[in-house]
């Protein structure tokens, strides 16, 4: 830092020029370098926070490719998604994997957030076949599945769309990747007996169940989101995929940190 006393120059505010900042303090003109000499800090806590945000950002890109996600809380949908993602484990990817937008399928990853009643669902079996069993009630006084869901007493009364999210975990040459597809069942039009490809709908104890061999795929994940206008319920992913666990260990953290130059204040393990 240098000081200049020059009665012929009057400087108001700040001025930056060629990586140098000029400003006035107590009547004196100060020149300071605008290039920080501080080393880039990468403590364990800072690194974990950055890794969480980087992975959440990549997942958000995948999530909004097929359809705009509905997240009502927070200042905006993206911010609300990131806030909810803080509840999940941190996945550690290398610098190269992040640059390639690599992603991992995480159980309970949020896909929507809203004021409509939430649907409960879990992966199981119906008659020995893989199934997604739900809490959606089926009214008894209608003949079609849509009618039973949308009638008074049905689990989708007042809704106009039911979204089925399909997630598939793959591994590409540059790292793990999540594909996201969405099928929408229009509940306001003519009844579709089979709205979701490769999946049948049936009743189990008065509730809706989705049945199909694809639901037994351990590399896939699923979510159901009821929609009414721009409102939705708060739903998350269910999956049997466990690839993400390889990326949540201490070894994964160290591998990721090494690709960025290591952690500040820590030495590499021998």
PDB file of C-alpha atoms in Angstrom:
ATOM      1  CA  UNK A   1       0.000   0.000   0.000  1.00  0.00           C
ATOM      2  CA  UNK A   2       1.240   3.516  -0.816  1.00  0.00           C
ATOM      3  CA  UNK A   3       0.050   7.034   0.085  1.00  0.00           C
ATOM      4  CA  UNK A   4       0.084  10.071  -2.209  1.00  0.00           C
ATOM      5  CA  UNK A   5      -0.317  13.688  -1.112  1.00  0.00           C
ATOM      6  CA  UNK A   6      -1.219  15.823  -4.094  1.00  0.00           C
ATOM      7  CA  UNK A   7      -3.304  18.930  -3.617  1.00  0.00           C
ATOM      8  CA  UNK A   8      -4.006  19.167  -7.348  1.00  0.00           C
ATOM      9  CA  UNK A   9      -5.842  15.843  -7.538  1.00  0.00           C
ATOM     10  CA  UNK A  10      -9.300  15.386  -6.065  1.00  0.00           C
ATOM     11  CA  UNK A  11     -10.477  11.763  -5.906  1.00  0.00           C
ATOM     12  CA  UNK A  12     -14.027  10.867  -4.880  1.00  0.00           C
ATOM     13  CA  UNK A  13     -14.944   7.266  -4.242  1.00  0.00           C
ATOM     14  CA  UNK A  14     -12.769   4.476  -5.682  1.00  0.00           C
ATOM     15  CA  UNK A  15     -10.999   3.963  -8.974  1.00  0.00           C
ATOM     16  CA  UNK A  16      -9.494   0.723 -10.308  1.00  0.00           C
ATOM     17  CA  UNK A  17      -6.759   0.661 -12.927  1.00  0.00           C
ATOM     18  CA  UNK A  18      -4.409  -2.157 -13.954  1.00  0.00           C
ATOM     19  CA  UNK A  19      -4.997  -4.256 -10.817  1.00  0.00           C
ATOM     20  CA  UNK A  20      -4.542  -1.196  -8.567  1.00  0.00           C
ATOM     21  CA  UNK A  21      -7.266   0.467  -6.494  1.00  0.00           C
ATOM     22  CA  UNK A  22      -7.129   4.178  -5.568  1.00  0.00           C
ATOM     23  CA  UNK A  23      -9.333   5.584  -2.806  1.00  0.00           C
ATOM     24  CA  UNK A  24      -9.443   8.437  -0.329  1.00  0.00           C
ATOM     25  CA  UNK A  25      -9.245   7.843   3.415  1.00  0.00           C
ATOM     26  CA  UNK A  26      -9.201  10.717   5.910  1.00  0.00           C
ATOM     27  CA  UNK A  27      -8.170  13.170   3.213  1.00  0.00           C
ATOM     28  CA  UNK A  28      -5.314  11.042   1.885  1.00  0.00           C
ATOM     29  CA  UNK A  29      -5.157   9.187  -1.431  1.00  0.00           C
ATOM     30  CA  UNK A  30      -4.356   5.507  -0.917  1.00  0.00           C
ATOM     31  CA  UNK A  31      -3.132   3.112  -3.598  1.00  0.00           C
ATOM     32  CA  UNK A  32      -3.661  -0.599  -2.938  1.00  0.00           C
ATOM     33  CA  UNK A  33      -3.214  -3.700  -5.087  1.00  0.00           C
ATOM     34  CA  UNK A  34      -6.576  -5.153  -6.089  1.00  0.00           C
ATOM     35  CA  UNK A  35      -5.085  -8.629  -6.498  1.00  0.00           C
ATOM     36  CA  UNK A  36      -5.482 -10.733  -3.377  1.00  0.00           C
ATOM     37  CA  UNK A  37      -2.274 -12.245  -2.071  1.00  0.00           C
ATOM     38  CA  UNK A  38      -4.172 -14.623   0.200  1.00  0.00           C
ATOM     39  CA  UNK A  39      -3.805 -18.333  -0.580  1.00  0.00           C
ATOM     40  CA  UNK A  40      -6.978 -20.070  -1.697  1.00  0.00           C
ATOM     41  CA  UNK A  41      -8.430 -21.675   1.390  1.00  0.00           C
ATOM     42  CA  UNK A  42      -9.779 -25.203   1.136  1.00  0.00           C
ATOM     43  CA  UNK A  43     -10.504 -26.438   4.638  1.00  0.00           C
ATOM     44  CA  UNK A  44     -12.418 -29.665   5.102  1.00  0.00           C
ATOM     45  CA  UNK A  45     -15.626 -27.799   5.945  1.00  0.00           C
ATOM     46  CA  UNK A  46     -15.294 -25.417   3.008  1.00  0.00           C
ATOM     47  CA  UNK A  47     -14.536 -28.274   0.653  1.00  0.00           C
ATOM     48  CA  UNK A  48     -17.578 -30.259   1.796  1.00  0.00           C
ATOM     49  CA  UNK A  49     -19.826 -27.224   1.273  1.00  0.00           C
ATOM     50  CA  UNK A  50     -18.458 -26.626  -2.225  1.00  0.00           C
ATOM     51  CA  UNK A  51     -18.793 -30.284  -3.161  1.00  0.00           C
ATOM     52  CA  UNK A  52     -22.417 -30.374  -1.994  1.00  0.00           C
ATOM     53  CA  UNK A  53     -23.294 -27.255  -3.974  1.00  0.00           C
ATOM     54  CA  UNK A  54     -21.482 -28.416  -7.127  1.00  0.00           C
ATOM     55  CA  UNK A  55     -23.260 -31.779  -7.138  1.00  0.00           C
ATOM     56  CA  UNK A  56     -26.635 -30.219  -6.333  1.00  0.00           C
ATOM     57  CA  UNK A  57     -26.198 -27.810  -9.240  1.00  0.00           C
ATOM     58  CA  UNK A  58     -25.497 -30.677 -11.651  1.00  0.00           C
ATOM     59  CA  UNK A  59     -28.507 -32.628 -10.349  1.00  0.00           C
ATOM     60  CA  UNK A  60     -30.701 -29.557 -10.801  1.00  0.00           C
ATOM     61  CA  UNK A  61     -29.648 -29.367 -14.446  1.00  0.00           C
ATOM     62  CA  UNK A  62     -30.714 -32.995 -14.959  1.00  0.00           C
ATOM     63  CA  UNK A  63     -33.965 -32.524 -13.021  1.00  0.00           C
ATOM     64  CA  UNK A  64     -35.198 -29.578 -15.080  1.00  0.00           C
ATOM     65  CA  UNK A  65     -34.357 -31.032 -18.500  1.00  0.00           C
ATOM     66  CA  UNK A  66     -37.658 -32.899 -19.070  1.00  0.00           C
ATOM     67  CA  UNK A  67     -40.001 -30.478 -17.255  1.00  0.00           C
ATOM     68  CA  UNK A  68     -39.783 -27.443 -14.979  1.00  0.00           C
ATOM     69  CA  UNK A  69     -39.664 -28.690 -11.366  1.00  0.00           C
ATOM     70  CA  UNK A  70     -42.137 -27.197  -8.888  1.00  0.00           C
ATOM     71  CA  UNK A  71     -40.543 -25.880  -5.689  1.00  0.00           C
ATOM     72  CA  UNK A  72     -42.723 -23.377  -3.841  1.00  0.00           C
ATOM     73  CA  UNK A  73     -40.607 -22.542  -0.794  1.00  0.00           C
ATOM     74  CA  UNK A  74     -37.733 -20.067  -0.709  1.00  0.00           C
ATOM     75  CA  UNK A  75     -36.889 -17.154  -2.989  1.00  0.00           C
ATOM     76  CA  UNK A  76     -36.804 -19.367  -6.100  1.00  0.00           C
ATOM     77  CA  UNK A  77     -37.079 -23.018  -7.114  1.00  0.00           C
ATOM     78  CA  UNK A  78     -33.328 -23.549  -7.488  1.00  0.00           C
ATOM     79  CA  UNK A  79     -32.605 -22.059  -4.072  1.00  0.00           C
ATOM     80  CA  UNK A  80     -35.273 -24.187  -2.411  1.00  0.00           C
ATOM     81  CA  UNK A  81     -33.892 -27.323  -4.082  1.00  0.00           C
ATOM     82  CA  UNK A  82     -30.394 -26.562  -2.793  1.00  0.00           C
ATOM     83  CA  UNK A  83     -31.754 -25.919   0.686  1.00  0.00           C
ATOM     84  CA  UNK A  84     -33.500 -29.309   0.779  1.00  0.00           C
ATOM     85  CA  UNK A  85     -30.391 -31.044  -0.599  1.00  0.00           C
ATOM     86  CA  UNK A  86     -28.485 -30.070   2.552  1.00  0.00           C
ATOM     87  CA  UNK A  87     -30.260 -32.913   4.344  1.00  0.00           C
ATOM     88  CA  UNK A  88     -28.585 -35.523   2.118  1.00  0.00           C
ATOM     89  CA  UNK A  89     -25.070 -36.998   2.221  1.00  0.00           C
ATOM     90  CA  UNK A  90     -22.275 -35.137   0.415  1.00  0.00           C
ATOM     91  CA  UNK A  91     -21.081 -36.929  -2.731  1.00  0.00           C
ATOM     92  CA  UNK A  92     -17.404 -36.278  -3.525  1.00  0.00           C
ATOM     93  CA  UNK A  93     -16.556 -36.049  -7.201  1.00  0.00           C
ATOM     94  CA  UNK A  94     -13.228 -35.113  -8.732  1.00  0.00           C
ATOM     95  CA  UNK A  95     -12.583 -31.811 -10.463  1.00  0.00           C
ATOM     96  CA  UNK A  96     -12.758 -33.552 -13.839  1.00  0.00           C
ATOM     97  CA  UNK A  97     -16.053 -35.253 -12.948  1.00  0.00           C
ATOM     98  CA  UNK A  98     -17.601 -31.956 -11.877  1.00  0.00           C
ATOM     99  CA  UNK A  99     -16.469 -30.300 -15.104  1.00  0.00           C
ATOM    100  CA  UNK A 100     -18.287 -33.104 -16.955  1.00  0.00           C
ATOM    101  CA  UNK A 101     -21.470 -32.467 -14.872  1.00  0.00           C
ATOM    102  CA  UNK A 102     -21.355 -35.991 -13.445  1.00  0.00           C
ATOM    103  CA  UNK A 103     -24.217 -36.909 -11.120  1.00  0.00           C
ATOM    104  CA  UNK A 104     -25.233 -39.587  -8.647  1.00  0.00           C
ATOM    105  CA  UNK A 105     -28.709 -40.870  -7.835  1.00  0.00           C
ATOM    106  CA  UNK A 106     -29.382 -40.100  -4.167  1.00  0.00           C
ATOM    107  CA  UNK A 107     -32.225 -41.690  -2.171  1.00  0.00           C
ATOM    108  CA  UNK A 108     -34.680 -39.036  -0.898  1.00  0.00           C
ATOM    109  CA  UNK A 109     -33.454 -36.455  -3.400  1.00  0.00           C
ATOM    110  CA  UNK A 110     -36.215 -33.792  -3.590  1.00  0.00           C
ATOM    111  CA  UNK A 111     -38.092 -33.503  -6.877  1.00  0.00           C
ATOM    112  CA  UNK A 112     -40.832 -31.083  -5.773  1.00  0.00           C
ATOM    113  CA  UNK A 113     -41.904 -28.929  -2.849  1.00  0.00           C
ATOM    114  CA  UNK A 114     -45.383 -27.571  -2.335  1.00  0.00           C
ATOM    115  CA  UNK A 115     -48.611 -27.312  -0.383  1.00  0.00           C
ATOM    116  CA  UNK A 116     -50.605 -30.250  -1.778  1.00  0.00           C
ATOM    117  CA  UNK A 117     -50.870 -33.370   0.426  1.00  0.00           C
ATOM    118  CA  UNK A 118     -47.747 -35.514   0.088  1.00  0.00           C
ATOM    119  CA  UNK A 119     -47.876 -39.025  -1.352  1.00  0.00           C
ATOM    120  CA  UNK A 120     -46.112 -41.804   0.490  1.00  0.00           C
ATOM    121  CA  UNK A 121     -44.623 -44.581  -1.647  1.00  0.00           C
ATOM    122  CA  UNK A 122     -42.053 -47.328  -1.418  1.00  0.00           C
ATOM    123  CA  UNK A 123     -40.625 -50.107  -3.565  1.00  0.00           C
ATOM    124  CA  UNK A 124     -41.976 -53.580  -2.922  1.00  0.00           C
ATOM    125  CA  UNK A 125     -43.814 -56.420  -4.655  1.00  0.00           C
ATOM    126  CA  UNK A 126     -47.335 -57.250  -5.748  1.00  0.00           C
ATOM    127  CA  UNK A 127     -47.982 -60.876  -6.618  1.00  0.00           C
ATOM    128  CA  UNK A 128     -44.236 -61.521  -6.866  1.00  0.00           C
ATOM    129  CA  UNK A 129     -43.723 -58.619  -9.308  1.00  0.00           C
ATOM    130  CA  UNK A 130     -41.771 -55.411  -8.590  1.00  0.00           C
ATOM    131  CA  UNK A 131     -44.049 -52.563  -7.580  1.00  0.00           C
ATOM    132  CA  UNK A 132     -44.251 -49.026  -6.322  1.00  0.00           C
ATOM    133  CA  UNK A 133     -46.848 -49.054  -3.577  1.00  0.00           C
ATOM    134  CA  UNK A 134     -48.478 -45.705  -2.785  1.00  0.00           C
ATOM    135  CA  UNK A 135     -50.762 -44.104  -0.240  1.00  0.00           C
ATOM    136  CA  UNK A 136     -53.119 -42.786  -2.959  1.00  0.00           C
ATOM    137  CA  UNK A 137     -56.675 -43.770  -2.026  1.00  0.00           C
ATOM    138  CA  UNK A 138     -59.030 -45.269  -4.615  1.00  0.00           C
ATOM    139  CA  UNK A 139     -62.693 -44.302  -4.360  1.00  0.00           C
ATOM    140  CA  UNK A 140     -65.027 -47.256  -4.702  1.00  0.00           C
ATOM    141  CA  UNK A 141     -67.891 -45.642  -6.643  1.00  0.00           C
ATOM    142  CA  UNK A 142     -66.141 -45.198 -10.015  1.00  0.00           C
ATOM    143  CA  UNK A 143     -65.287 -47.776 -12.661  1.00  0.00           C
ATOM    144  CA  UNK A 144     -62.024 -46.419 -14.130  1.00  0.00           C
ATOM    145  CA  UNK A 145     -58.711 -45.961 -12.360  1.00  0.00           C
ATOM    146  CA  UNK A 146     -58.685 -42.253 -13.184  1.00  0.00           C
ATOM    147  CA  UNK A 147     -62.220 -41.891 -11.896  1.00  0.00           C
ATOM    148  CA  UNK A 148     -61.414 -43.694  -8.660  1.00  0.00           C
ATOM    149  CA  UNK A 149     -58.351 -41.496  -8.085  1.00  0.00           C
ATOM    150  CA  UNK A 150     -59.955 -38.164  -8.968  1.00  0.00           C
ATOM    151  CA  UNK A 151     -63.437 -38.661  -7.466  1.00  0.00           C
ATOM    152  CA  UNK A 152     -64.321 -37.333  -4.050  1.00  0.00           C
ATOM    153  CA  UNK A 153     -62.464 -39.508  -1.573  1.00  0.00           C
ATOM    154  CA  UNK A 154     -59.801 -40.410  -4.131  1.00  0.00           C
ATOM    155  CA  UNK A 155     -56.142 -39.597  -3.589  1.00  0.00           C
ATOM    156  CA  UNK A 156     -55.899 -37.210  -6.549  1.00  0.00           C
ATOM    157  CA  UNK A 157     -59.131 -35.269  -6.103  1.00  0.00           C
ATOM    158  CA  UNK A 158     -58.570 -31.685  -7.252  1.00  0.00           C
ATOM    159  CA  UNK A 159     -55.397 -32.485  -9.210  1.00  0.00           C
ATOM    160  CA  UNK A 160     -55.019 -32.097 -12.970  1.00  0.00           C
ATOM    161  CA  UNK A 161     -51.753 -34.004 -13.555  1.00  0.00           C
ATOM    162  CA  UNK A 162     -49.783 -36.875 -12.074  1.00  0.00           C
ATOM    163  CA  UNK A 163     -46.079 -36.858 -12.890  1.00  0.00           C
ATOM    164  CA  UNK A 164     -43.998 -40.011 -12.832  1.00  0.00           C
ATOM    165  CA  UNK A 165     -40.268 -39.300 -12.583  1.00  0.00           C
ATOM    166  CA  UNK A 166     -37.921 -42.009 -13.854  1.00  0.00           C
ATOM    167  CA  UNK A 167     -34.252 -41.817 -12.902  1.00  0.00           C
ATOM    168  CA  UNK A 168     -31.539 -44.076 -14.297  1.00  0.00           C
ATOM    169  CA  UNK A 169     -27.983 -44.254 -12.952  1.00  0.00           C
ATOM    170  CA  UNK A 170     -25.341 -45.027 -15.557  1.00  0.00           C
ATOM    171  CA  UNK A 171     -21.543 -44.812 -15.652  1.00  0.00           C
ATOM    172  CA  UNK A 172     -19.980 -43.120 -18.641  1.00  0.00           C
ATOM    173  CA  UNK A 173     -16.359 -42.825 -19.639  1.00  0.00           C
ATOM    174  CA  UNK A 174     -16.054 -39.522 -17.765  1.00  0.00           C
ATOM    175  CA  UNK A 175     -17.923 -40.695 -14.651  1.00  0.00           C
ATOM    176  CA  UNK A 176     -21.384 -41.377 -13.168  1.00  0.00           C
ATOM    177  CA  UNK A 177     -24.436 -39.903 -14.857  1.00  0.00           C
ATOM    178  CA  UNK A 178     -28.142 -39.676 -14.016  1.00  0.00           C
ATOM    179  CA  UNK A 179     -30.764 -39.635 -16.761  1.00  0.00           C
ATOM    180  CA  UNK A 180     -34.158 -38.147 -15.875  1.00  0.00           C
ATOM    181  CA  UNK A 181     -37.426 -38.738 -17.713  1.00  0.00           C
ATOM    182  CA  UNK A 182     -40.926 -37.553 -16.809  1.00  0.00           C
ATOM    183  CA  UNK A 183     -44.271 -38.967 -17.937  1.00  0.00           C
ATOM    184  CA  UNK A 184     -47.373 -36.886 -17.239  1.00  0.00           C
ATOM    185  CA  UNK A 185     -50.859 -38.345 -16.841  1.00  0.00           C
ATOM    186  CA  UNK A 186     -53.480 -35.764 -17.803  1.00  0.00           C
ATOM    187  CA  UNK A 187     -56.250 -36.230 -15.248  1.00  0.00           C
ATOM    188  CA  UNK A 188     -58.592 -33.766 -16.936  1.00  0.00           C
ATOM    189  CA  UNK A 189     -59.006 -35.621 -20.233  1.00  0.00           C
ATOM    190  CA  UNK A 190     -60.131 -39.045 -21.348  1.00  0.00           C
ATOM    191  CA  UNK A 191     -59.088 -41.879 -19.078  1.00  0.00           C
ATOM    192  CA  UNK A 192     -55.861 -43.586 -20.073  1.00  0.00           C
ATOM    193  CA  UNK A 193     -55.814 -47.170 -18.823  1.00  0.00           C
ATOM    194  CA  UNK A 194     -52.008 -47.367 -19.131  1.00  0.00           C
ATOM    195  CA  UNK A 195     -50.604 -43.821 -18.835  1.00  0.00           C
ATOM    196  CA  UNK A 196     -47.068 -44.937 -17.928  1.00  0.00           C
ATOM    197  CA  UNK A 197     -45.100 -47.110 -20.364  1.00  0.00           C
ATOM    198  CA  UNK A 198     -44.256 -50.599 -19.128  1.00  0.00           C
ATOM    199  CA  UNK A 199     -46.226 -50.087 -15.911  1.00  0.00           C
ATOM    200  CA  UNK A 200     -49.631 -51.356 -14.860  1.00  0.00           C
ATOM    201  CA  UNK A 201     -51.867 -49.858 -12.186  1.00  0.00           C
ATOM    202  CA  UNK A 202     -53.790 -51.909  -9.669  1.00  0.00           C
ATOM    203  CA  UNK A 203     -55.409 -51.708  -6.245  1.00  0.00           C
ATOM    204  CA  UNK A 204     -53.724 -52.994  -3.095  1.00  0.00           C
ATOM    205  CA  UNK A 205     -55.697 -52.581   0.125  1.00  0.00           C
ATOM    206  CA  UNK A 206     -57.671 -49.686  -1.325  1.00  0.00           C
ATOM    207  CA  UNK A 207     -54.546 -47.855  -2.498  1.00  0.00           C
ATOM    208  CA  UNK A 208     -52.886 -47.392  -5.897  1.00  0.00           C
ATOM    209  CA  UNK A 209     -49.923 -49.579  -6.809  1.00  0.00           C
ATOM    210  CA  UNK A 210     -47.738 -49.323  -9.920  1.00  0.00           C
ATOM    211  CA  UNK A 211     -46.490 -52.710 -11.099  1.00  0.00           C
ATOM    212  CA  UNK A 212     -43.868 -53.571 -13.702  1.00  0.00           C
ATOM    213  CA  UNK A 213     -40.545 -55.352 -14.183  1.00  0.00           C
ATOM    214  CA  UNK A 214     -38.793 -52.033 -14.748  1.00  0.00           C
ATOM    215  CA  UNK A 215     -39.518 -51.145 -11.124  1.00  0.00           C
ATOM    216  CA  UNK A 216     -37.148 -53.919 -10.057  1.00  0.00           C
ATOM    217  CA  UNK A 217     -34.151 -52.348 -11.809  1.00  0.00           C
ATOM    218  CA  UNK A 218     -31.571 -51.527  -9.118  1.00  0.00           C
ATOM    219  CA  UNK A 219     -30.081 -48.744 -11.240  1.00  0.00           C
ATOM    220  CA  UNK A 220     -33.351 -46.803 -11.358  1.00  0.00           C
ATOM    221  CA  UNK A 221     -35.207 -44.417  -9.082  1.00  0.00           C
ATOM    222  CA  UNK A 222     -38.801 -43.184  -8.957  1.00  0.00           C
ATOM    223  CA  UNK A 223     -40.984 -40.338  -7.768  1.00  0.00           C
ATOM    224  CA  UNK A 224     -44.666 -39.423  -8.104  1.00  0.00           C
ATOM    225  CA  UNK A 225     -45.767 -35.781  -8.047  1.00  0.00           C
ATOM    226  CA  UNK A 226     -49.446 -34.705  -8.092  1.00  0.00           C
ATOM    227  CA  UNK A 227     -49.948 -31.277  -9.674  1.00  0.00           C
ATOM    228  CA  UNK A 228     -52.831 -28.802  -9.537  1.00  0.00           C
ATOM    229  CA  UNK A 229     -52.072 -25.738 -11.667  1.00  0.00           C
ATOM    230  CA  UNK A 230     -48.686 -24.509 -10.441  1.00  0.00           C
ATOM    231  CA  UNK A 231     -49.014 -26.267  -7.093  1.00  0.00           C
ATOM    232  CA  UNK A 232     -47.582 -29.638  -6.137  1.00  0.00           C
ATOM    233  CA  UNK A 233     -46.873 -31.827  -3.150  1.00  0.00           C
ATOM    234  CA  UNK A 234     -43.412 -32.325  -1.631  1.00  0.00           C
ATOM    235  CA  UNK A 235     -41.905 -35.513  -3.035  1.00  0.00           C
ATOM    236  CA  UNK A 236     -38.552 -37.309  -3.051  1.00  0.00           C
ATOM    237  CA  UNK A 237     -36.860 -40.168  -4.916  1.00  0.00           C
ATOM    238  CA  UNK A 238     -37.053 -43.816  -3.889  1.00  0.00           C
ATOM    239  CA  UNK A 239     -34.386 -46.124  -5.276  1.00  0.00           C
ATOM    240  CA  UNK A 240     -32.458 -49.314  -4.645  1.00  0.00           C
ATOM    241  CA  UNK A 241     -29.373 -47.870  -6.346  1.00  0.00           C
ATOM    242  CA  UNK A 242     -26.365 -47.640  -4.016  1.00  0.00           C
ATOM    243  CA  UNK A 243     -23.619 -46.442  -6.350  1.00  0.00           C
ATOM    244  CA  UNK A 244     -23.572 -43.108  -4.520  1.00  0.00           C
ATOM    245  CA  UNK A 245     -22.191 -44.817  -1.392  1.00  0.00           C
ATOM    246  CA  UNK A 246     -18.797 -45.210  -3.111  1.00  0.00           C
ATOM    247  CA  UNK A 247     -18.656 -41.407  -3.351  1.00  0.00           C
ATOM    248  CA  UNK A 248     -19.483 -40.568   0.271  1.00  0.00           C
ATOM    249  CA  UNK A 249     -16.514 -42.198   2.005  1.00  0.00           C
ATOM    250  CA  UNK A 250     -13.360 -40.624   3.443  1.00  0.00           C
ATOM    251  CA  UNK A 251     -11.414 -42.187   0.567  1.00  0.00           C
ATOM    252  CA  UNK A 252     -13.742 -40.474  -1.919  1.00  0.00           C
ATOM    253  CA  UNK A 253     -13.273 -37.146  -0.128  1.00  0.00           C
ATOM    254  CA  UNK A 254      -9.480 -37.443  -0.253  1.00  0.00           C
ATOM    255  CA  UNK A 255      -9.533 -38.477  -3.915  1.00  0.00           C
ATOM    256  CA  UNK A 256     -11.728 -35.514  -4.769  1.00  0.00           C
ATOM    257  CA  UNK A 257      -9.675 -33.062  -2.698  1.00  0.00           C
ATOM    258  CA  UNK A 258      -6.439 -34.255  -4.319  1.00  0.00           C
ATOM    259  CA  UNK A 259      -7.845 -33.400  -7.769  1.00  0.00           C
ATOM    260  CA  UNK A 260      -8.293 -29.809  -6.529  1.00  0.00           C
ATOM    261  CA  UNK A 261      -4.868 -29.587  -4.915  1.00  0.00           C
ATOM    262  CA  UNK A 262      -5.580 -31.052  -1.492  1.00  0.00           C
ATOM    263  CA  UNK A 263      -7.136 -29.724   1.686  1.00  0.00           C
ATOM    264  CA  UNK A 264      -5.725 -26.706   3.489  1.00  0.00           C
ATOM    265  CA  UNK A 265      -4.094 -27.661   6.765  1.00  0.00           C
ATOM    266  CA  UNK A 266      -4.113 -31.404   6.102  1.00  0.00           C
ATOM    267  CA  UNK A 267      -1.319 -33.628   4.881  1.00  0.00           C
ATOM    268  CA  UNK A 268      -1.892 -36.535   2.545  1.00  0.00           C
ATOM    269  CA  UNK A 269      -2.118 -39.927   4.171  1.00  0.00           C
ATOM    270  CA  UNK A 270       0.873 -42.108   3.736  1.00  0.00           C
TER     271      UNK A 270
END
